[in-house]
Short mmCIF file of C-alpha atoms in Angstrom, two decimals:
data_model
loop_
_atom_site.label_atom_id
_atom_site.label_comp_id
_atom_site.label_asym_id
_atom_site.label_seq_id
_atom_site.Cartn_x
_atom_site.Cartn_y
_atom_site.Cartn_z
CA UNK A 1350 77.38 111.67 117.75
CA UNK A 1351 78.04 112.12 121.64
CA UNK A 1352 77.31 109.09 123.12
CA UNK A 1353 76.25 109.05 127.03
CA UNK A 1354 79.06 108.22 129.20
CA UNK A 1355 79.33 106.62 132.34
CA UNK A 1356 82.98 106.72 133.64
CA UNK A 1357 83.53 103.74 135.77
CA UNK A 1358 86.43 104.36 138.39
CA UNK A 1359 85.42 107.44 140.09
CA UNK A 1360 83.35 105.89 142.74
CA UNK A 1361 79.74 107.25 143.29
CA UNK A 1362 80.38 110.08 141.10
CA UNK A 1363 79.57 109.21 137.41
CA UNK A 1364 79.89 112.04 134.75
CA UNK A 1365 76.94 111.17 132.07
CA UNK A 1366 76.80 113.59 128.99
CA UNK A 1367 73.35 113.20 127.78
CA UNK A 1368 72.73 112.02 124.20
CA UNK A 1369 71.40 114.49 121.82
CA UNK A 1370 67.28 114.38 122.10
CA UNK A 1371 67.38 115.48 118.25
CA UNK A 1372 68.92 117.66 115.65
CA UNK A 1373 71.92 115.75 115.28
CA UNK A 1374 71.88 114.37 111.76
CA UNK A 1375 75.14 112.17 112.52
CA UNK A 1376 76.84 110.63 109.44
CA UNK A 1377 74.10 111.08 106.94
CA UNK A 1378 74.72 114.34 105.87
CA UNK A 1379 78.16 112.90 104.54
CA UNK A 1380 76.78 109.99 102.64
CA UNK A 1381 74.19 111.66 100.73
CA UNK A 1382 76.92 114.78 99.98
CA UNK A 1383 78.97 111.52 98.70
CA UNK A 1384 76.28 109.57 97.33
CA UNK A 1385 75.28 113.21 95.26
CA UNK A 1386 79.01 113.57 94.26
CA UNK A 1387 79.54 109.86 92.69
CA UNK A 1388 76.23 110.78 90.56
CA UNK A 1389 76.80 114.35 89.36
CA UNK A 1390 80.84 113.85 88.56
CA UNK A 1391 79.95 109.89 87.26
CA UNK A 1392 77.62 111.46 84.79
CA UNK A 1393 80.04 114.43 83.77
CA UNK A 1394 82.98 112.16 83.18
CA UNK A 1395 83.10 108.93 83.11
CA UNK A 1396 86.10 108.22 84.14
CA UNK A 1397 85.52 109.10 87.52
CA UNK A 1398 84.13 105.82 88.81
CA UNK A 1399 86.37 104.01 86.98
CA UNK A 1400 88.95 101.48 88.75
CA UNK A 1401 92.34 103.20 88.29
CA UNK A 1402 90.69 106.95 89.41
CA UNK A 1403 88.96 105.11 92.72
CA UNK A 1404 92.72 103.50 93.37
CA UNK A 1405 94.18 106.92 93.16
CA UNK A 1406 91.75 108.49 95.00
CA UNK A 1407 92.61 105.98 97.85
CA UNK A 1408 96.58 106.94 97.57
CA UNK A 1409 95.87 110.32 98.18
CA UNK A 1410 93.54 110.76 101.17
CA UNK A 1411 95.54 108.64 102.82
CA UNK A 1412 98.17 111.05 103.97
CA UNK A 1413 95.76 113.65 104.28
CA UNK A 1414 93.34 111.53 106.22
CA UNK A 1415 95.80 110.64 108.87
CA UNK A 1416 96.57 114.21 109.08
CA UNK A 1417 92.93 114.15 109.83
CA UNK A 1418 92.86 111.96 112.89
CA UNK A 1419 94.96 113.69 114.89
CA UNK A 1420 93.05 117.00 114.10
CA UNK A 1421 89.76 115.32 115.42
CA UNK A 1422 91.29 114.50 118.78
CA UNK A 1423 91.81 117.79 119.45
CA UNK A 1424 88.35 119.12 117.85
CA UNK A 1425 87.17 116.92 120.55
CA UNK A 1426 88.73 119.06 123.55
CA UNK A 1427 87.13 122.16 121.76
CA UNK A 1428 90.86 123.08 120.60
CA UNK A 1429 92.70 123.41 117.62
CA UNK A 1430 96.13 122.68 116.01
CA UNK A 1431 97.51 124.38 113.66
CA UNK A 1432 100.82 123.18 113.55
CA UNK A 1433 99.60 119.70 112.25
CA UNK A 1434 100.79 120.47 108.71
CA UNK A 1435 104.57 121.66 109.71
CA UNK A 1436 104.81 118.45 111.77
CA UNK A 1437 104.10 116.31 109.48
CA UNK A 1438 106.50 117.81 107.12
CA UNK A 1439 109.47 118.44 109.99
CA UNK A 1440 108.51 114.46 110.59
CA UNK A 1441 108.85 113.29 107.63
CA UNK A 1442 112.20 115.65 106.91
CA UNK A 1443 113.42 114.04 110.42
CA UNK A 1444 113.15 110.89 109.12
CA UNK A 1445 114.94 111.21 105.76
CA UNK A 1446 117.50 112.38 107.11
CA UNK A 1447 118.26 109.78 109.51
CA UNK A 1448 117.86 107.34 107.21
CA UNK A 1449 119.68 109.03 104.06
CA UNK A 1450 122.31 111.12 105.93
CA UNK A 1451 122.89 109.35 108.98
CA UNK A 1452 122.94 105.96 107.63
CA UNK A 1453 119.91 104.68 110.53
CA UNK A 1454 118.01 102.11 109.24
CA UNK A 1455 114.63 102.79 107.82
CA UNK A 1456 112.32 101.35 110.74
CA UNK A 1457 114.26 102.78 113.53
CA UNK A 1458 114.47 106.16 111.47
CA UNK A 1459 110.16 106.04 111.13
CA UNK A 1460 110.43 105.51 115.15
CA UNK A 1461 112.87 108.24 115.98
CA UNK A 1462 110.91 110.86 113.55
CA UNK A 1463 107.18 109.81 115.55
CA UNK A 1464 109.05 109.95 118.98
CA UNK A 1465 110.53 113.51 117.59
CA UNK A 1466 106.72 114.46 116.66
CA UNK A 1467 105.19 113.31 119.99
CA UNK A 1468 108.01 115.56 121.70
CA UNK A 1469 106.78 118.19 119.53
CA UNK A 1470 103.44 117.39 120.88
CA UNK A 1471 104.43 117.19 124.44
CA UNK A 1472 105.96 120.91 124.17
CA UNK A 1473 102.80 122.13 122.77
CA UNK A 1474 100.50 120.28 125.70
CA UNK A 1475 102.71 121.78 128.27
CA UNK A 1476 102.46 125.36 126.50
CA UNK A 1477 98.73 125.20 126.61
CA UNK A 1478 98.54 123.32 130.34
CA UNK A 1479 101.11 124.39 132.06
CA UNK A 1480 101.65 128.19 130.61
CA UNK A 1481 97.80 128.48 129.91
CA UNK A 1482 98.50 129.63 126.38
CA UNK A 1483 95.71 129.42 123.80
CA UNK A 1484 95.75 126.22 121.51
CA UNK A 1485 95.41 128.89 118.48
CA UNK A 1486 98.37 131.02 119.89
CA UNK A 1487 100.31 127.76 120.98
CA UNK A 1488 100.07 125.96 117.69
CA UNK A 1489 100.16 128.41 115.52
CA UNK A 1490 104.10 129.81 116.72
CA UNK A 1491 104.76 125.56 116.17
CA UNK A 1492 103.43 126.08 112.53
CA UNK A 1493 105.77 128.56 111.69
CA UNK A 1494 108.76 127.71 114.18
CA UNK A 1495 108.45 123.65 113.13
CA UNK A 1496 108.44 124.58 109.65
CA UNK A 1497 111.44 126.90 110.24
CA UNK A 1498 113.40 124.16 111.48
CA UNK A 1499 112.48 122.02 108.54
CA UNK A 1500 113.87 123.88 106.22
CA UNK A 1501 117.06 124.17 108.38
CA UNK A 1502 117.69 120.66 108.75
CA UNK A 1503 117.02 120.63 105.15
CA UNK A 1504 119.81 122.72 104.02
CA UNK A 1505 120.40 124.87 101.09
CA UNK A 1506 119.27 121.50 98.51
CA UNK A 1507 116.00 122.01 99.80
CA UNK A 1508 115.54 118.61 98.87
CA UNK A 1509 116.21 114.68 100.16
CA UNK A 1510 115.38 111.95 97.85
CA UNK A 1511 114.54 108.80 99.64
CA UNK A 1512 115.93 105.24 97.61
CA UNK A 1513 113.14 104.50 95.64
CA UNK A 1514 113.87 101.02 96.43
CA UNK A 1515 113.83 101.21 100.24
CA UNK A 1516 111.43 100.27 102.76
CA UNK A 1517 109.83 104.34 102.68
CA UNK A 1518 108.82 104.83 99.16
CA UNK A 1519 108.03 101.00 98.26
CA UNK A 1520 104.87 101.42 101.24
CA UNK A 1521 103.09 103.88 98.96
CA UNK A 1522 103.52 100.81 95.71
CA UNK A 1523 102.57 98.17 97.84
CA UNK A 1524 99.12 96.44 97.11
CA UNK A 1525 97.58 93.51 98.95
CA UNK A 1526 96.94 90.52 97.17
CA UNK A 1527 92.74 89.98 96.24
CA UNK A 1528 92.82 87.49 98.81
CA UNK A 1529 93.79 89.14 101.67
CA UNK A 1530 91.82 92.00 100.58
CA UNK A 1531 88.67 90.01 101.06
CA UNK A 1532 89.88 88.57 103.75
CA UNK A 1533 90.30 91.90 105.47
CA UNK A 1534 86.91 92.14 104.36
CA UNK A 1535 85.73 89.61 106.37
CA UNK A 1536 87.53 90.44 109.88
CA UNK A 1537 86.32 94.17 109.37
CA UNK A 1538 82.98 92.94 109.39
CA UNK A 1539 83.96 90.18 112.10
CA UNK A 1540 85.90 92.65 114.29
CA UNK A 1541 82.62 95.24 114.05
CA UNK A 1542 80.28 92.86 114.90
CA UNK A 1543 81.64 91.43 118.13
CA UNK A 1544 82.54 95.20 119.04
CA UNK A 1545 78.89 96.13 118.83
CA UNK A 1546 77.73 93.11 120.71
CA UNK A 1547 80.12 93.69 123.66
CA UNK A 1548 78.73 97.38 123.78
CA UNK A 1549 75.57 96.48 123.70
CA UNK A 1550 75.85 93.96 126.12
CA UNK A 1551 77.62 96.49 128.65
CA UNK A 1552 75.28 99.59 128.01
CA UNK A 1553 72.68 96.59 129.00
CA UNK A 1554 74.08 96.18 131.92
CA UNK A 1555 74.31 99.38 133.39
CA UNK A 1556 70.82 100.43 132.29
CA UNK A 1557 71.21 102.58 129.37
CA UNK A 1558 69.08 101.88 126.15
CA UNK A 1559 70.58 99.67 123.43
CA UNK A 1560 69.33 98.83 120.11
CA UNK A 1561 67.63 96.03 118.51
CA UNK A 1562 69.41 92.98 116.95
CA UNK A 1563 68.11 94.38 113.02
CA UNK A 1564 68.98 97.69 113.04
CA UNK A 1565 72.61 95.95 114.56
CA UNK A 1566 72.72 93.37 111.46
CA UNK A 1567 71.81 96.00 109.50
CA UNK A 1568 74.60 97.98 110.24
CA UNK A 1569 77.21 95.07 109.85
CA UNK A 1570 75.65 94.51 106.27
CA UNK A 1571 76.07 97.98 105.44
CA UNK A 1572 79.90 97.74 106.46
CA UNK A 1573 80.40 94.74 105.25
CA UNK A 1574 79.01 96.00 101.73
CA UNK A 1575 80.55 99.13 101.05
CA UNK A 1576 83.75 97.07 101.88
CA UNK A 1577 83.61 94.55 99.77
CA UNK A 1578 82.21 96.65 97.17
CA UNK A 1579 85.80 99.34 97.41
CA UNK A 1580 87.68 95.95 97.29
CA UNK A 1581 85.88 94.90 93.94
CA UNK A 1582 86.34 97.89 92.47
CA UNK A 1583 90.25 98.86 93.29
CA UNK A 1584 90.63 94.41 92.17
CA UNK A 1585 90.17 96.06 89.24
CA UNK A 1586 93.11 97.88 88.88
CA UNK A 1587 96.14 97.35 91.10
CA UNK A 1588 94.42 96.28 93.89
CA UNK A 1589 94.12 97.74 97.59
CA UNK A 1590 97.14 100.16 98.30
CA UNK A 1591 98.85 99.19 101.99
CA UNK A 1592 98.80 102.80 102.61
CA UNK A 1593 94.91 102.97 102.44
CA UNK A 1594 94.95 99.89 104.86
CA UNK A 1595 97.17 101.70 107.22
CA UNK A 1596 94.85 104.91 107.45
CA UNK A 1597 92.17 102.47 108.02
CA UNK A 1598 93.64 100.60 110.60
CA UNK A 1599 94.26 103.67 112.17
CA UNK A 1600 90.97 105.18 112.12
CA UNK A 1601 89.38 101.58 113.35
CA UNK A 1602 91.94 101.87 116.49
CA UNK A 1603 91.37 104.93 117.43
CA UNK A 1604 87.38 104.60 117.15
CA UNK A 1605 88.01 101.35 119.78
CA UNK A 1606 90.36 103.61 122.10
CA UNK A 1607 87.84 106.69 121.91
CA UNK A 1608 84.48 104.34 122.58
CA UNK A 1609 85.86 101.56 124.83
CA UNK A 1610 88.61 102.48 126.64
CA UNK A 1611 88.90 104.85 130.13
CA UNK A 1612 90.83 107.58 128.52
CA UNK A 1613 88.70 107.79 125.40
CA UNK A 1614 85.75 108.48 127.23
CA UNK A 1615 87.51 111.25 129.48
CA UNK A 1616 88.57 113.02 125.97
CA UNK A 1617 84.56 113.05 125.40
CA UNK A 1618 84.07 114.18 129.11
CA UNK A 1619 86.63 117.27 128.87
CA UNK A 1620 85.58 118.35 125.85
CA UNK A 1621 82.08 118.25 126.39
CA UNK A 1622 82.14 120.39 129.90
CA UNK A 1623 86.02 120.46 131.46
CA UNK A 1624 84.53 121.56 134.89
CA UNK A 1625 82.29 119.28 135.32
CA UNK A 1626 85.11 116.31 133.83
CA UNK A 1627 87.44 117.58 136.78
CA UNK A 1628 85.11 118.09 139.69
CA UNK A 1629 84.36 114.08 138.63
CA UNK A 1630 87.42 113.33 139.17
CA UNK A 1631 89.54 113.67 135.66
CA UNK A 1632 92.91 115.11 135.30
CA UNK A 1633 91.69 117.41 132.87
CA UNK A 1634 95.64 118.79 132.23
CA UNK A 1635 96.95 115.16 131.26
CA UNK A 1636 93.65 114.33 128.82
CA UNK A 1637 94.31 117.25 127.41
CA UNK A 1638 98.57 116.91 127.49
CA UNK A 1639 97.67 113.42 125.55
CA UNK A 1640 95.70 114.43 122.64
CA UNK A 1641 98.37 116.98 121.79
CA UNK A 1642 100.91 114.33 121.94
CA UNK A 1643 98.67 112.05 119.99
CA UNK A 1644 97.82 114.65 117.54
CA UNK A 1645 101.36 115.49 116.89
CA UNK A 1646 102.16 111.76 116.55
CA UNK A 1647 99.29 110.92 114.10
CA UNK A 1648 100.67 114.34 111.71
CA UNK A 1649 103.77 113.08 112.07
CA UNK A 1650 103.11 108.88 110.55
CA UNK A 1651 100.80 111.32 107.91
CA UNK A 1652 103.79 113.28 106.41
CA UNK A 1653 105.73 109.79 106.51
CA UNK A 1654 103.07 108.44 104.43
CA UNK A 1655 103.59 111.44 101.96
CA UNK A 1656 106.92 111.56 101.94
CA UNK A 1657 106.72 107.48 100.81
CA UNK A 1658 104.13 108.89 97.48
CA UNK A 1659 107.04 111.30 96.58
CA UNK A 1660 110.12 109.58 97.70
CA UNK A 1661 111.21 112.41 98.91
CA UNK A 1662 111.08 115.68 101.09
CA UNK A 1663 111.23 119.22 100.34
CA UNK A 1664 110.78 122.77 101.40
CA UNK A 1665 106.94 122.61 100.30
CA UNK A 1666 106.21 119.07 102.80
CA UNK A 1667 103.66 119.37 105.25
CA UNK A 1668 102.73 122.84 103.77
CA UNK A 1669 100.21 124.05 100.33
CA UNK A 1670 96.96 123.30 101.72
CA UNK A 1671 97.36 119.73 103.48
CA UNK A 1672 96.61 121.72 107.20
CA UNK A 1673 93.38 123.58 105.56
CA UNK A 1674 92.21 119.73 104.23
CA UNK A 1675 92.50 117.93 107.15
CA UNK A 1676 91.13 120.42 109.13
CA UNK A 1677 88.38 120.51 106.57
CA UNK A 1678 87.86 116.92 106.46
CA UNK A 1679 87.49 116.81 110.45
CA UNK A 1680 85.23 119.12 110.47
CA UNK A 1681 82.95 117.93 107.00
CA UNK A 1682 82.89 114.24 108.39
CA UNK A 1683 81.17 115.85 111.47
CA UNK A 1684 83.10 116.61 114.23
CA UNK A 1685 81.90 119.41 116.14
CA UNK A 1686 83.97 122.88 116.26
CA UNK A 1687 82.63 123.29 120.32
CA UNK A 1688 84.12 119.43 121.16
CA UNK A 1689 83.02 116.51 122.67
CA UNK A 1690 81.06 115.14 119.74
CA UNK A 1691 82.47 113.72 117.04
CA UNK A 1692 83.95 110.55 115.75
CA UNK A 1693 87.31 108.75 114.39
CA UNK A 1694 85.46 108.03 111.22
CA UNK A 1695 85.32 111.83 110.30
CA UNK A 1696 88.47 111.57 109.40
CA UNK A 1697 87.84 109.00 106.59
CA UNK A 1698 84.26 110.25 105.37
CA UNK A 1699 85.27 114.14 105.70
CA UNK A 1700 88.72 113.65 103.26
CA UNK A 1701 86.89 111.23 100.95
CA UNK A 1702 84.08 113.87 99.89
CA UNK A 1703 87.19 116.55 99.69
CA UNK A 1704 89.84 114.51 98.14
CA UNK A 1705 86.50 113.39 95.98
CA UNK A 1706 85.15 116.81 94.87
CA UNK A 1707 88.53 117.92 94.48
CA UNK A 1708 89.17 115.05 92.04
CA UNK A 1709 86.28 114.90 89.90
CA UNK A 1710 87.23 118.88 89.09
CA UNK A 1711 90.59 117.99 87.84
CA UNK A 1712 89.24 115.19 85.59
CA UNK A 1713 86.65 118.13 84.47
CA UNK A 1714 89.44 120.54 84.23
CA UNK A 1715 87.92 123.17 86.10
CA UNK A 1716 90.12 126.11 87.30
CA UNK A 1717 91.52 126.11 90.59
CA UNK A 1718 90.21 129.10 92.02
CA UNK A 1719 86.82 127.30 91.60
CA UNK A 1720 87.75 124.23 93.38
CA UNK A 1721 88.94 126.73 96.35
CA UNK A 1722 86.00 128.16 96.82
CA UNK A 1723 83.73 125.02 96.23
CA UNK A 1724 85.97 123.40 99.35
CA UNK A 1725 85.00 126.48 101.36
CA UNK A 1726 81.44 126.46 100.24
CA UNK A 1727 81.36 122.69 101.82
CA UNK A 1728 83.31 123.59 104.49
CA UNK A 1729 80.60 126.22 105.32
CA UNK A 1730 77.93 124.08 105.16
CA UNK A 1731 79.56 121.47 107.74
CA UNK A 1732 80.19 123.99 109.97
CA UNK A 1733 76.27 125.46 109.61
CA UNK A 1734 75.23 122.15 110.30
CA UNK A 1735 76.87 121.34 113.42
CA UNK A 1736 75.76 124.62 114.77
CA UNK A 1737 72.31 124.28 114.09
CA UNK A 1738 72.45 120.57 115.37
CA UNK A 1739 74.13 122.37 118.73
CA UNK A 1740 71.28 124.95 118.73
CA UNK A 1741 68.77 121.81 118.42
CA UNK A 1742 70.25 119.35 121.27
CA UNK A 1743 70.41 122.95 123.55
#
């Protein structure tokens, strides 16, 4: 979805990206791929909607998913980031060692580690703004030099184990209570609501069409709903895990910065048509120097969150396939491979239908050369989709 934008600040000249006249199927796509995957794996095993698999299925795309976020920005510019997978893991190896080696205390090690990611970011901005590198080339000498350096500062163990009692590996055992659960329930739906009615109210304003008070109410019913309805199932089990509520509140804040802030809307702008962003007035170099940053950052708090399900690091974190997933799961929850369009909340509904089908084929023991290539066939058809919606809006 590429909403129109009208960038206040930049005196008579307004940049407006047009909203799509049709062929952009938005989020629906997504729910009836995960709608169609509850009912065929439901029906093969039954296990698979069952409390304790939905709770686990919540612990792992939450890592992932953050992963995921970061990846998104940077869809948005039309660029890409390879790297994101050996930051996370040279983050999370940072961090361990501070706090195991060196002694630093667990919350100022988890600082130093995301300030050593958005450094990593901040080299890899420059690279592409600066020395006019492409992203692909840029990022993809930080996936192998990053991941290089993680396995030096992880020495010839190859492994860290973090206390299983600290502060790290205790966020990934951590459940909320059923009443703050519901309660979180209830300011989700809260927070949405008055969101929607400021936007509304400002898009009023300034002349461009808003929606009806229904389809609006419908919307915060629908939220509210699915909500409540994860919280009554995972109640069923162990309850919500913190880490699930982190990713959340992560996705939520960065769908606020990208819709209602100055900044968020010039990530739309450049990604949509740089020229036009910087003969309106954008400093196209610093958007773009940001989202690397930010990208970086948001791998980085991903392979922390890892690194808390394993208590520990080794030579494998940040790589496997996490970097194909989250790339996957930006693009599946439908943000576009040519930027400017796209959403925060791709991140959560793209990992859920790949940490989902990926899931039920384990319970159904299925090889994993045919989960590969059932990934990829989804994969595909996310990517034909956004192209023919691009073909459709041109």
């Amino acid at each position: 979805m590429n909403p129109s934008l009208d960038l206040p600040g930049l005196g008579d000249r307004r940049l407006r990206l047009p909203r799509p006249s049709g062929g952009d199927p938005g989020a629906l796509p997504v729910v009836a791929g995960l709608t169609l995957i509850a009912v065929v794996f439901g029906s093969l095993n039954g296990h698979f909607l069952s409390s304790e698999n939905l709770t686990n299925l919540a612990l792992q795309m939450a890592a992932t998913g953050t992963i995921a976020l970061g990846i998104v920005l940077v869809l948005l510019l039309g660029e890409i980031d390879l790297s994101a997978g050996s930051v996370s893991g040279l983050t999370a190896v940072v961090m361990t060692v501070l706090n195991v080696r060196e002694h630093v205390p667990s919350g100022l090690a988890v600082l130093l580690a995301l300030g050593a990611a958005a450094l990593v970011g901040l080299t890899h901005g420059l690279m592409f703004t600066v020395l006019r590198m492409p992203s692909f080339v840029v990022t993809l000498a930080g996936l192998i030099g990053w991941q290089g350096l993680m396995l030096y500062l992880l020495g010839r163990d190859g492994t860290i184990n973090l206390p299983f009692d600290g502060p790290v590996s205790t966020l990934s055992d951590t459940w909320l209570p059923t009443w703050l659960s519901w309660a979180f329930v209830i300011g989700a739906g809260t927070v949405y609501l008055v969101t929607a009615l400021l936007v509304r109210r400002a898009r009023a304003r300034t002349g461009l069409p808003v929606s009806g008070p229904v389809p609006l109410a419908l919307r915060t019913f629908g939220l509210v709903a699915v909500l409540a309805a994860a919280v009554a199932v995972m109640s069923g089990d162990r309850g919500v895990p913190l880490t699930l509520v982190i990713f959340g509140g992560l996705v939520v804040l960065l769908d606020l910065v990208l819709r209602l802030t100055l900044p968020g809307r010039w990530v739309y702008a450049v990604g949509g048509n740089a020229e036009a962003a910087r003969r309106a007035g954008i400093a196209v170099a610093r958007v773009r120097l940001l989202v690397f940053v930010a990208s970086s950052v948001l791998a980085g708090a991903g392979g922390i969150l890892a690194a808390s399900r394993l208590s520990a690091v080794n030579q494998s974190s940040g790589g496997s396939d996490i970097l194909l997933n989250a790339i996957a799961a930006a693009v599946i929850g439908g943000t576009s491979l040519f930027g400017g369009r796209g959403r925060a909340y791709a991140a959560l509904l793209g990992i859920l239908v790949i940490q989902s089908v990926a899931n039920g084929m384990l319970l159904l023991n299925v090889d994993s050369s045919v989960r590969f290539m059932v990934t990829a066939g989804v994969l595909a058809l996310a990517v034909a989709i956004d192209s023919a919606a691009r073909g459709g809006r041109r």
